[in-house]
mmCIF file of C-alpha atoms in Angstrom:
data_model
loop_
_atom_site.group_PDB
_atom_site.id
_atom_site.type_symbol
_atom_site.label_atom_id
_atom_site.label_comp_id
_atom_site.label_asym_id
_atom_site.label_seq_id
_atom_site.Cartn_x
_atom_site.Cartn_y
_atom_site.Cartn_z
ATOM 1 C CA MET A 1 0.000 0.000 0.000
ATOM 2 C CA ARG A 2 0.912 3.662 -0.365
ATOM 3 C CA VAL A 3 -0.014 5.460 2.842
ATOM 4 C CA GLY A 4 -0.011 9.218 3.440
ATOM 5 C CA LEU A 5 1.101 10.804 6.721
ATOM 6 C CA LEU A 6 0.743 14.330 8.073
ATOM 7 C CA THR A 7 1.161 16.309 11.283
ATOM 8 C CA GLY A 8 -1.176 19.264 11.768
ATOM 9 C CA GLY A 9 -1.859 22.025 14.273
ATOM 10 C CA GLY A 10 0.645 23.041 16.923
ATOM 11 C CA ASP A 11 3.859 21.070 17.207
ATOM 12 C CA VAL A 12 4.527 18.927 20.287
ATOM 13 C CA PRO A 13 7.426 16.781 21.493
ATOM 14 C CA GLY A 14 6.898 13.155 20.492
ATOM 15 C CA LEU A 15 5.638 13.697 16.947
ATOM 16 C CA ASN A 16 8.842 12.353 15.430
ATOM 17 C CA ALA A 17 8.497 9.210 17.529
ATOM 18 C CA ALA A 18 5.081 8.590 15.950
ATOM 19 C CA ILE A 19 6.368 9.322 12.421
ATOM 20 C CA ARG A 20 9.314 6.980 13.004
ATOM 21 C CA ALA A 21 7.027 4.187 14.215
ATOM 22 C CA VAL A 22 4.704 4.492 11.212
ATOM 23 C CA VAL A 23 7.633 4.331 8.783
ATOM 24 C CA LYS A 24 9.554 1.519 10.501
ATOM 25 C CA ARG A 25 6.495 -0.660 11.052
ATOM 26 C CA GLY A 26 4.877 0.168 7.724
ATOM 27 C CA GLU A 27 7.981 -0.415 5.625
ATOM 28 C CA GLY A 28 9.566 -3.221 7.626
ATOM 29 C CA GLU A 29 6.522 -5.319 8.534
ATOM 30 C CA TYR A 30 4.130 -4.666 5.661
ATOM 31 C CA GLY A 31 6.261 -3.381 2.790
ATOM 32 C CA HIS A 32 4.177 -0.195 2.535
ATOM 33 C CA GLN A 33 5.413 3.023 0.969
ATOM 34 C CA ILE A 34 4.933 5.978 3.328
ATOM 35 C CA VAL A 35 4.403 9.412 1.775
ATOM 36 C CA GLY A 36 4.697 12.398 4.087
ATOM 37 C CA PHE A 37 2.937 15.707 3.526
ATOM 38 C CA ARG A 38 4.742 18.862 4.564
ATOM 39 C CA ASN A 39 2.960 21.421 6.733
ATOM 40 C CA GLY A 40 -0.176 19.496 7.631
ATOM 41 C CA TRP A 41 -3.366 19.671 5.600
ATOM 42 C CA ARG A 42 -1.895 22.585 3.654
ATOM 43 C CA GLY A 43 0.632 20.176 2.181
ATOM 44 C CA VAL A 44 -2.109 17.785 1.094
ATOM 45 C CA VAL A 45 -4.018 20.582 -0.646
ATOM 46 C CA ASP A 46 -0.821 21.809 -2.343
ATOM 47 C CA GLY A 47 0.534 18.342 -3.124
ATOM 48 C CA ASP A 48 3.711 19.062 -1.162
ATOM 49 C CA VAL A 49 4.989 15.514 -0.616
ATOM 50 C CA GLN A 50 8.067 13.958 0.936
ATOM 51 C CA PRO A 51 8.653 10.197 0.581
ATOM 52 C CA LEU A 52 9.624 8.713 3.945
ATOM 53 C CA THR A 53 12.001 5.763 4.330
ATOM 54 C CA ARG A 54 13.992 4.334 7.216
ATOM 55 C CA LYS A 55 16.874 6.628 6.226
ATOM 56 C CA ASP A 56 14.682 9.705 6.758
ATOM 57 C CA ILE A 57 13.700 8.798 10.311
ATOM 58 C CA ARG A 58 17.141 7.858 11.593
ATOM 59 C CA ASN A 59 18.018 9.559 14.939
ATOM 60 C CA VAL A 60 14.727 11.501 15.145
ATOM 61 C CA LEU A 61 13.392 9.785 18.289
ATOM 62 C CA PRO A 62 14.807 12.333 20.791
ATOM 63 C CA VAL A 63 14.139 15.356 18.570
ATOM 64 C CA GLY A 64 11.234 17.694 19.353
ATOM 65 C CA GLY A 65 8.944 19.269 16.784
ATOM 66 C CA THR A 66 8.049 17.444 13.567
ATOM 67 C CA LEU A 67 10.311 16.598 10.648
ATOM 68 C CA LEU A 68 7.316 17.086 8.326
ATOM 69 C CA GLY A 69 6.506 20.594 9.508
ATOM 70 C CA THR A 70 3.005 21.635 10.505
ATOM 71 C CA ALA A 71 0.389 24.337 9.975
ATOM 72 C CA ARG A 72 -3.009 25.362 11.280
ATOM 73 C CA PHE A 73 -5.028 24.814 8.124
ATOM 74 C CA HIS A 74 -8.292 22.919 7.641
ATOM 75 C CA PRO A 75 -9.328 21.932 4.112
ATOM 76 C CA HIS A 76 -13.060 21.792 4.872
ATOM 77 C CA ALA A 77 -12.909 25.468 5.888
ATOM 78 C CA SER A 78 -11.237 26.528 2.624
ATOM 79 C CA ASP A 79 -12.960 26.938 -0.745
ATOM 80 C CA GLY A 80 -12.172 23.890 -2.827
ATOM 81 C CA GLY A 81 -10.092 22.396 -0.028
ATOM 82 C CA ILE A 82 -11.802 19.011 0.126
ATOM 83 C CA ASP A 83 -11.691 18.579 -3.658
ATOM 84 C CA ALA A 84 -7.993 19.496 -3.643
ATOM 85 C CA VAL A 85 -7.272 16.868 -0.990
ATOM 86 C CA LEU A 86 -9.107 14.200 -2.963
ATOM 87 C CA ALA A 87 -7.211 15.168 -6.128
ATOM 88 C CA THR A 88 -3.840 14.951 -4.374
ATOM 89 C CA LEU A 89 -4.603 11.563 -2.843
ATOM 90 C CA GLU A 90 -5.654 10.256 -6.264
ATOM 91 C CA ALA A 91 -2.571 11.687 -7.970
ATOM 92 C CA GLU A 92 -0.287 10.119 -5.349
ATOM 93 C CA ARG A 93 -2.226 6.813 -5.510
ATOM 94 C CA LEU A 94 -2.670 6.791 -1.734
ATOM 95 C CA GLU A 95 -5.000 4.208 -0.242
ATOM 96 C CA ALA A 96 -5.126 5.671 3.272
ATOM 97 C CA LEU A 97 -4.053 8.711 5.266
ATOM 98 C CA ILE A 98 -2.698 8.830 8.827
ATOM 99 C CA CYS A 99 -3.351 12.208 10.485
ATOM 100 C CA ILE A 100 -1.531 13.226 13.657
ATOM 101 C CA GLY A 101 -3.136 16.227 15.312
ATOM 102 C CA GLY A 102 -5.280 17.881 17.938
ATOM 103 C CA ASP A 103 -8.945 18.837 17.894
ATOM 104 C CA GLY A 104 -8.778 20.996 14.755
ATOM 105 C CA THR A 105 -6.765 18.514 12.700
ATOM 106 C CA LEU A 106 -8.927 15.607 13.856
ATOM 107 C CA HIS A 107 -12.113 17.514 13.034
ATOM 108 C CA ALA A 108 -10.736 18.048 9.536
ATOM 109 C CA ALA A 109 -9.878 14.338 9.400
ATOM 110 C CA SER A 110 -13.469 13.412 10.242
ATOM 111 C CA LYS A 111 -14.710 15.669 7.426
ATOM 112 C CA MET A 112 -12.351 13.962 4.972
ATOM 113 C CA ALA A 113 -13.526 10.553 6.210
ATOM 114 C CA GLU A 114 -17.083 11.634 5.419
ATOM 115 C CA ALA A 115 -15.832 12.471 1.917
ATOM 116 C CA GLY A 116 -14.653 8.887 1.471
ATOM 117 C CA VAL A 117 -10.987 9.034 2.510
ATOM 118 C CA ASN A 118 -9.639 6.107 4.548
ATOM 119 C CA ILE A 119 -8.457 7.894 7.694
ATOM 120 C CA VAL A 120 -6.650 6.729 10.817
ATOM 121 C CA ALA A 121 -5.925 9.482 13.345
ATOM 122 C CA ILE A 122 -3.383 9.860 16.140
ATOM 123 C CA PRO A 123 -4.094 12.371 18.954
ATOM 124 C CA LYS A 124 -1.455 14.913 19.916
ATOM 125 C CA THR A 125 -1.769 18.085 21.967
ATOM 126 C CA ILE A 126 -0.004 19.485 25.001
ATOM 127 C CA ASP A 127 -3.448 20.565 26.249
ATOM 128 C CA ASN A 128 -4.485 16.888 26.580
ATOM 129 C CA ASP A 129 -8.044 17.854 25.660
ATOM 130 C CA VAL A 130 -8.725 15.350 22.855
ATOM 131 C CA TRP A 131 -11.814 13.412 23.845
ATOM 132 C CA GLY A 132 -11.648 9.623 23.914
ATOM 133 C CA THR A 133 -8.018 9.118 24.980
ATOM 134 C CA ASP A 134 -6.530 9.235 28.454
ATOM 135 C CA GLN A 135 -3.453 10.993 27.128
ATOM 136 C CA SER A 136 -2.242 12.659 23.936
ATOM 137 C CA ILE A 137 1.289 12.932 22.559
ATOM 138 C CA GLY A 138 3.088 15.989 23.973
ATOM 139 C CA PHE A 139 1.189 16.353 27.230
ATOM 140 C CA ASP A 140 3.733 14.641 29.473
ATOM 141 C CA THR A 141 6.600 16.780 28.184
ATOM 142 C CA ALA A 142 4.599 19.984 28.644
ATOM 143 C CA VAL A 143 3.714 19.068 32.223
ATOM 144 C CA THR A 144 7.344 18.210 32.928
ATOM 145 C CA VAL A 145 8.481 21.602 31.615
ATOM 146 C CA ALA A 146 5.780 23.453 33.556
ATOM 147 C CA THR A 147 6.486 21.556 36.782
ATOM 148 C CA ASP A 148 10.192 22.324 36.501
ATOM 149 C CA ALA A 149 9.345 26.001 36.030
ATOM 150 C CA VAL A 150 7.125 26.021 39.142
ATOM 151 C CA ASP A 151 9.887 24.309 41.117
ATOM 152 C CA ARG A 152 12.345 26.994 40.065
ATOM 153 C CA ILE A 153 9.905 29.808 40.770
ATOM 154 C CA HIS A 154 9.575 28.688 44.407
ATOM 155 C CA THR A 155 13.086 29.704 45.407
ATOM 156 C CA THR A 156 12.957 33.198 43.930
ATOM 157 C CA ALA A 157 9.424 33.757 45.252
ATOM 158 C CA GLU A 158 10.497 32.873 48.780
ATOM 159 C CA SER A 159 13.702 34.895 48.562
ATOM 160 C CA HIS A 160 11.823 38.071 47.592
ATOM 161 C CA ASN A 161 8.563 37.513 49.532
ATOM 162 C CA ARG A 162 6.533 37.667 46.351
ATOM 163 C CA VAL A 163 3.385 36.282 44.814
ATOM 164 C CA MET A 164 4.494 34.555 41.618
ATOM 165 C CA ILE A 165 2.028 33.814 38.803
ATOM 166 C CA VAL A 166 2.977 31.128 36.270
ATOM 167 C CA GLU A 167 0.792 31.208 33.155
ATOM 168 C CA VAL A 168 0.600 27.993 31.136
ATOM 169 C CA MET A 169 -1.246 26.962 27.984
ATOM 170 C CA GLY A 170 -4.785 25.585 28.068
ATOM 171 C CA ARG A 171 -7.551 27.483 26.306
ATOM 172 C CA HIS A 172 -10.537 25.222 26.955
ATOM 173 C CA ALA A 173 -9.085 22.728 29.427
ATOM 174 C CA GLY A 174 -6.706 23.183 32.341
ATOM 175 C CA TRP A 175 -4.820 19.890 32.265
ATOM 176 C CA ILE A 176 -1.347 21.455 32.294
ATOM 177 C CA ALA A 177 -2.238 23.988 34.980
ATOM 178 C CA THR A 178 -3.887 21.412 37.230
ATOM 179 C CA THR A 179 -1.284 18.668 36.965
ATOM 180 C CA ALA A 180 1.749 20.952 37.055
ATOM 181 C CA GLY A 181 0.175 22.906 39.909
ATOM 182 C CA ILE A 182 -0.266 19.733 41.945
ATOM 183 C CA ALA A 183 3.183 18.382 41.066
ATOM 184 C CA GLY A 184 4.889 21.713 41.705
ATOM 185 C CA GLY A 185 3.082 22.502 44.959
ATOM 186 C CA ALA A 186 1.301 25.658 43.815
ATOM 187 C CA GLU A 187 -0.943 27.344 46.385
ATOM 188 C CA ILE A 188 -3.592 28.285 43.807
ATOM 189 C CA VAL A 189 -4.500 26.611 40.501
ATOM 190 C CA LEU A 190 -6.857 28.388 38.088
ATOM 191 C CA ALA A 191 -8.352 26.400 35.205
ATOM 192 C CA PRO A 192 -11.059 27.127 32.594
ATOM 193 C CA GLU A 193 -13.251 24.400 34.111
ATOM 194 C CA ALA A 194 -13.585 26.279 37.427
ATOM 195 C CA PRO A 195 -14.111 30.059 37.037
ATOM 196 C CA PHE A 196 -12.518 31.860 39.977
ATOM 197 C CA ASP A 197 -13.533 34.518 42.501
ATOM 198 C CA ILE A 198 -10.831 37.171 42.859
ATOM 199 C CA GLU A 199 -12.097 38.163 46.314
ATOM 200 C CA ARG A 200 -11.615 34.604 47.581
ATOM 201 C CA ILE A 201 -8.087 34.655 46.161
ATOM 202 C CA GLU A 202 -7.484 37.984 47.925
ATOM 203 C CA ARG A 203 -8.667 36.609 51.273
ATOM 204 C CA PHE A 204 -6.623 33.434 50.879
ATOM 205 C CA LEU A 205 -3.407 35.298 50.073
ATOM 206 C CA LYS A 206 -3.818 37.761 52.928
ATOM 207 C CA HIS A 207 -4.486 34.955 55.411
ATOM 208 C CA ARG A 208 -1.589 32.834 54.146
ATOM 209 C CA HIS A 209 0.933 35.679 54.230
ATOM 210 C CA ARG A 210 -0.283 36.861 57.621
ATOM 211 C CA ALA A 211 -0.366 33.399 59.208
ATOM 212 C CA HIS A 212 2.590 31.328 58.045
ATOM 213 C CA ALA A 213 4.187 32.253 54.701
ATOM 214 C CA SER A 214 5.732 35.210 52.938
ATOM 215 C CA PHE A 215 5.245 33.992 49.358
ATOM 216 C CA SER A 216 2.670 32.227 47.167
ATOM 217 C CA ILE A 217 2.647 30.469 43.799
ATOM 218 C CA ILE A 218 -0.330 30.696 41.435
ATOM 219 C CA VAL A 219 -0.533 28.544 38.298
ATOM 220 C CA VAL A 220 -3.110 29.823 35.813
ATOM 221 C CA ALA A 221 -4.226 28.400 32.470
ATOM 222 C CA GLU A 222 -4.409 30.946 29.657
ATOM 223 C CA GLY A 223 -8.151 30.239 29.310
ATOM 224 C CA ALA A 224 -9.051 30.744 32.967
ATOM 225 C CA VAL A 225 -11.768 33.345 33.623
ATOM 226 C CA PRO A 226 -13.485 34.874 36.650
ATOM 227 C CA ALA A 227 -16.902 33.559 37.609
ATOM 228 C CA GLU A 228 -19.930 35.567 36.519
ATOM 229 C CA GLY A 229 -21.195 37.940 39.158
ATOM 230 C CA THR A 230 -17.863 38.194 40.973
ATOM 231 C CA ALA A 231 -15.850 41.364 41.495
ATOM 232 C CA MET A 232 -13.458 40.987 38.571
ATOM 233 C CA HIS A 233 -14.628 41.588 35.001
ATOM 234 C CA TYR A 234 -12.424 40.065 32.306
ATOM 235 C CA GLU A 235 -12.927 38.874 28.746
ATOM 236 C CA THR A 236 -10.416 36.478 27.212
ATOM 237 C CA GLN A 237 -8.055 38.377 24.929
ATOM 238 C CA VAL A 238 -7.626 36.797 21.484
ATOM 239 C CA GLY A 239 -5.468 37.601 18.453
ATOM 240 C CA LYS A 240 -6.458 37.921 14.810
ATOM 241 C CA PHE A 241 -6.435 34.145 14.295
ATOM 242 C CA GLY A 242 -8.494 33.452 17.418
ATOM 243 C CA GLU A 243 -5.498 32.488 19.520
ATOM 244 C CA ILE A 244 -5.370 33.599 23.156
ATOM 245 C CA VAL A 245 -2.980 36.486 23.767
ATOM 246 C CA ALA A 246 -0.149 35.108 25.871
ATOM 247 C CA GLY A 247 0.200 36.796 29.247
ATOM 248 C CA ALA A 248 -3.173 38.542 29.179
ATOM 249 C CA ILE A 249 -4.782 36.716 32.105
ATOM 250 C CA GLY A 250 -1.480 36.571 33.991
ATOM 251 C CA GLU A 251 -0.935 40.323 33.795
ATOM 252 C CA ARG A 252 -4.524 41.069 34.711
ATOM 253 C CA LEU A 253 -4.272 38.818 37.775
ATOM 254 C CA LYS A 254 -1.026 40.514 38.740
ATOM 255 C CA ALA A 255 -2.665 43.941 38.639
ATOM 256 C CA GLU A 256 -5.694 42.766 40.630
ATOM 257 C CA ILE A 257 -3.637 41.031 43.317
ATOM 258 C CA GLU A 258 -1.222 43.930 43.782
ATOM 259 C CA GLN A 259 -4.059 46.442 43.971
ATOM 260 C CA ARG A 260 -6.086 44.322 46.416
ATOM 261 C CA THR A 261 -3.307 43.004 48.661
ATOM 262 C CA GLY A 262 -0.312 45.272 48.217
ATOM 263 C CA PHE A 263 1.895 42.192 47.735
ATOM 264 C CA ASP A 264 4.729 42.393 45.222
ATOM 265 C CA THR A 265 3.558 40.169 42.349
ATOM 266 C CA ARG A 266 5.349 38.943 39.224
ATOM 267 C CA VAL A 267 4.297 36.953 36.141
ATOM 268 C CA THR A 268 6.127 34.230 34.208
ATOM 269 C CA VAL A 269 4.513 33.199 30.908
ATOM 270 C CA LEU A 270 5.816 29.825 29.750
ATOM 271 C CA GLY A 271 4.206 30.047 26.303
ATOM 272 C CA HIS A 272 5.850 28.004 23.571
ATOM 273 C CA VAL A 273 8.577 26.743 25.884
ATOM 274 C CA GLN A 274 6.010 24.085 26.813
ATOM 275 C CA ARG A 275 5.920 22.862 23.210
ATOM 276 C CA GLY A 276 9.617 22.732 22.480
ATOM 277 C CA GLY A 277 12.647 20.665 23.260
ATOM 278 C CA THR A 278 13.347 17.004 23.867
ATOM 279 C CA PRO A 279 10.328 14.736 24.438
ATOM 280 C CA THR A 280 10.153 12.815 27.701
ATOM 281 C CA PRO A 281 10.436 9.009 27.619
ATOM 282 C CA THR A 282 6.668 8.852 28.189
ATOM 283 C CA ASP A 283 5.944 10.860 25.033
ATOM 284 C CA ARG A 284 8.486 8.895 22.994
ATOM 285 C CA ILE A 285 6.841 5.641 24.077
ATOM 286 C CA LEU A 286 3.284 6.919 23.557
ATOM 287 C CA GLY A 287 4.133 8.287 20.114
ATOM 288 C CA SER A 288 5.740 4.969 19.190
ATOM 289 C CA ARG A 289 2.746 2.951 20.410
ATOM 290 C CA PHE A 290 0.274 5.166 18.580
ATOM 291 C CA GLY A 291 2.345 5.019 15.378
ATOM 292 C CA VAL A 292 2.480 1.222 15.398
ATOM 293 C CA ALA A 293 -1.241 0.968 16.202
ATOM 294 C CA ALA A 294 -2.127 3.393 13.386
ATOM 295 C CA ILE A 295 -0.208 1.604 10.640
ATOM 296 C CA ASP A 296 -1.527 -1.747 11.907
ATOM 297 C CA ALA A 297 -5.069 -0.365 11.657
ATOM 298 C CA VAL A 298 -4.460 0.844 8.106
ATOM 299 C CA SER A 299 -3.069 -2.555 7.154
ATOM 300 C CA GLN A 300 -6.143 -4.263 8.611
ATOM 301 C CA GLY A 301 -8.442 -2.086 6.506
ATOM 302 C CA ARG A 302 -9.707 -0.011 9.447
ATOM 303 C CA SER A 303 -10.868 3.521 8.700
ATOM 304 C CA ASN A 304 -12.408 6.551 10.396
ATOM 305 C CA VAL A 305 -10.800 5.596 13.725
ATOM 306 C CA MET A 306 -8.368 7.175 16.190
ATOM 307 C CA THR A 307 -5.733 5.537 18.345
ATOM 308 C CA ALA A 308 -6.467 6.081 22.033
ATOM 309 C CA LEU A 309 -4.817 5.250 25.325
ATOM 310 C CA ARG A 310 -7.360 3.607 27.618
ATOM 311 C CA GLY A 311 -5.702 2.644 30.888
ATOM 312 C CA ASP A 312 -2.639 0.622 29.852
ATOM 313 C CA ARG A 313 -4.019 -0.348 26.445
ATOM 314 C CA VAL A 314 -3.949 1.349 23.062
ATOM 315 C CA GLU A 315 -7.359 0.964 21.429
ATOM 316 C CA LEU A 316 -9.147 2.270 18.346
ATOM 317 C CA VAL A 317 -12.151 4.551 18.813
ATOM 318 C CA PRO A 318 -14.531 5.884 16.133
ATOM 319 C CA LEU A 319 -13.292 9.248 14.895
ATOM 320 C CA GLU A 320 -16.850 10.540 14.568
ATOM 321 C CA GLU A 321 -17.288 10.137 18.336
ATOM 322 C CA VAL A 322 -14.179 12.218 19.017
ATOM 323 C CA ALA A 323 -14.367 15.131 16.581
ATOM 324 C CA GLY A 324 -15.614 18.406 18.035
ATOM 325 C CA LYS A 325 -15.524 17.245 21.671
ATOM 326 C CA VAL A 326 -13.314 18.552 24.472
ATOM 327 C CA LYS A 327 -11.988 16.417 27.315
ATOM 328 C CA HIS A 328 -12.153 18.582 30.420
ATOM 329 C CA VAL A 329 -10.274 18.147 33.691
ATOM 330 C CA PRO A 330 -12.486 16.073 36.017
ATOM 331 C CA ALA A 331 -13.839 17.658 39.187
ATOM 332 C CA GLU A 332 -11.928 15.119 41.305
ATOM 333 C CA LEU A 333 -8.554 16.317 40.010
ATOM 334 C CA LEU A 334 -9.518 19.972 40.421
ATOM 335 C CA ALA A 335 -10.559 19.156 43.995
ATOM 336 C CA VAL A 336 -7.125 17.671 44.705
ATOM 337 C CA ALA A 337 -5.444 20.864 43.504
ATOM 338 C CA SER A 338 -7.756 22.920 45.714
ATOM 339 C CA ALA A 339 -7.294 20.662 48.748
ATOM 340 C CA LEU A 340 -3.507 21.025 48.638
ATOM 341 C CA ALA A 341 -3.548 24.832 48.778
#
């Protein structure tokens, strides 16, 4: 078979592990030809191909990013995009397409499956918000980076008697904020799933600093917002492409806390640092498992499915059940973060 492969949306550590697994398993076990598309769905529309062999994936396992490049482009949202994809797949004589991506890329994959393309998807996102899988490629590395940052912030916060705000990614779901906040021992964790009350934060900080501590750490997801009817009015700041403006909620919290408490407060925005660098062993292993499972599924004639981690097992779930859904942080995990304040 000739099988297409693309990575779409934001890059994450562990993508190259998945690409490597697809190529090694597909070529070595099944004798398939793997054809990569550069820059996600844009490459499929443009016919920008890159044949992938074992030589191309040598030494990529510990490398972050994606050797294929990526882009935020969805063919179903572009005039003639779906027809262009179908024309490219026909011209390249591809019998199936493996798509590695987050919610946007997977939604596009489901649209192409509806158009008759044999699709197998692999979930990746540092936000860990793809529905149907316990974990996505890139999440573990992002949490590791964020936890290390919180650990480092502790010493400077205590030395200067400051409130330190660490802003992490997470527009619709606060997985990074919640898990890194718990692992790093943050006093306050703010996630999109639980809108906050700035007056409760004010009272907590004043009590903590008066009773037993001279510093506090707050981890906030970029998509966190105050609860309706509370004292702080804030609307999420977005850029021209709908992306959240980095640092917006962190800076607003800083201003509110300083004005309300008088405590010296600083902000650290981790931003794209969470996406970059060497993938953790967990993401290398997960990417490898998903890659093998995806090419096995293609070889078995499976279509319109996504690889998913369920407990200790990698399973296939219907793509139509996944597309357009968000996996939120469960209340139990948010409660743990709150209980450890």
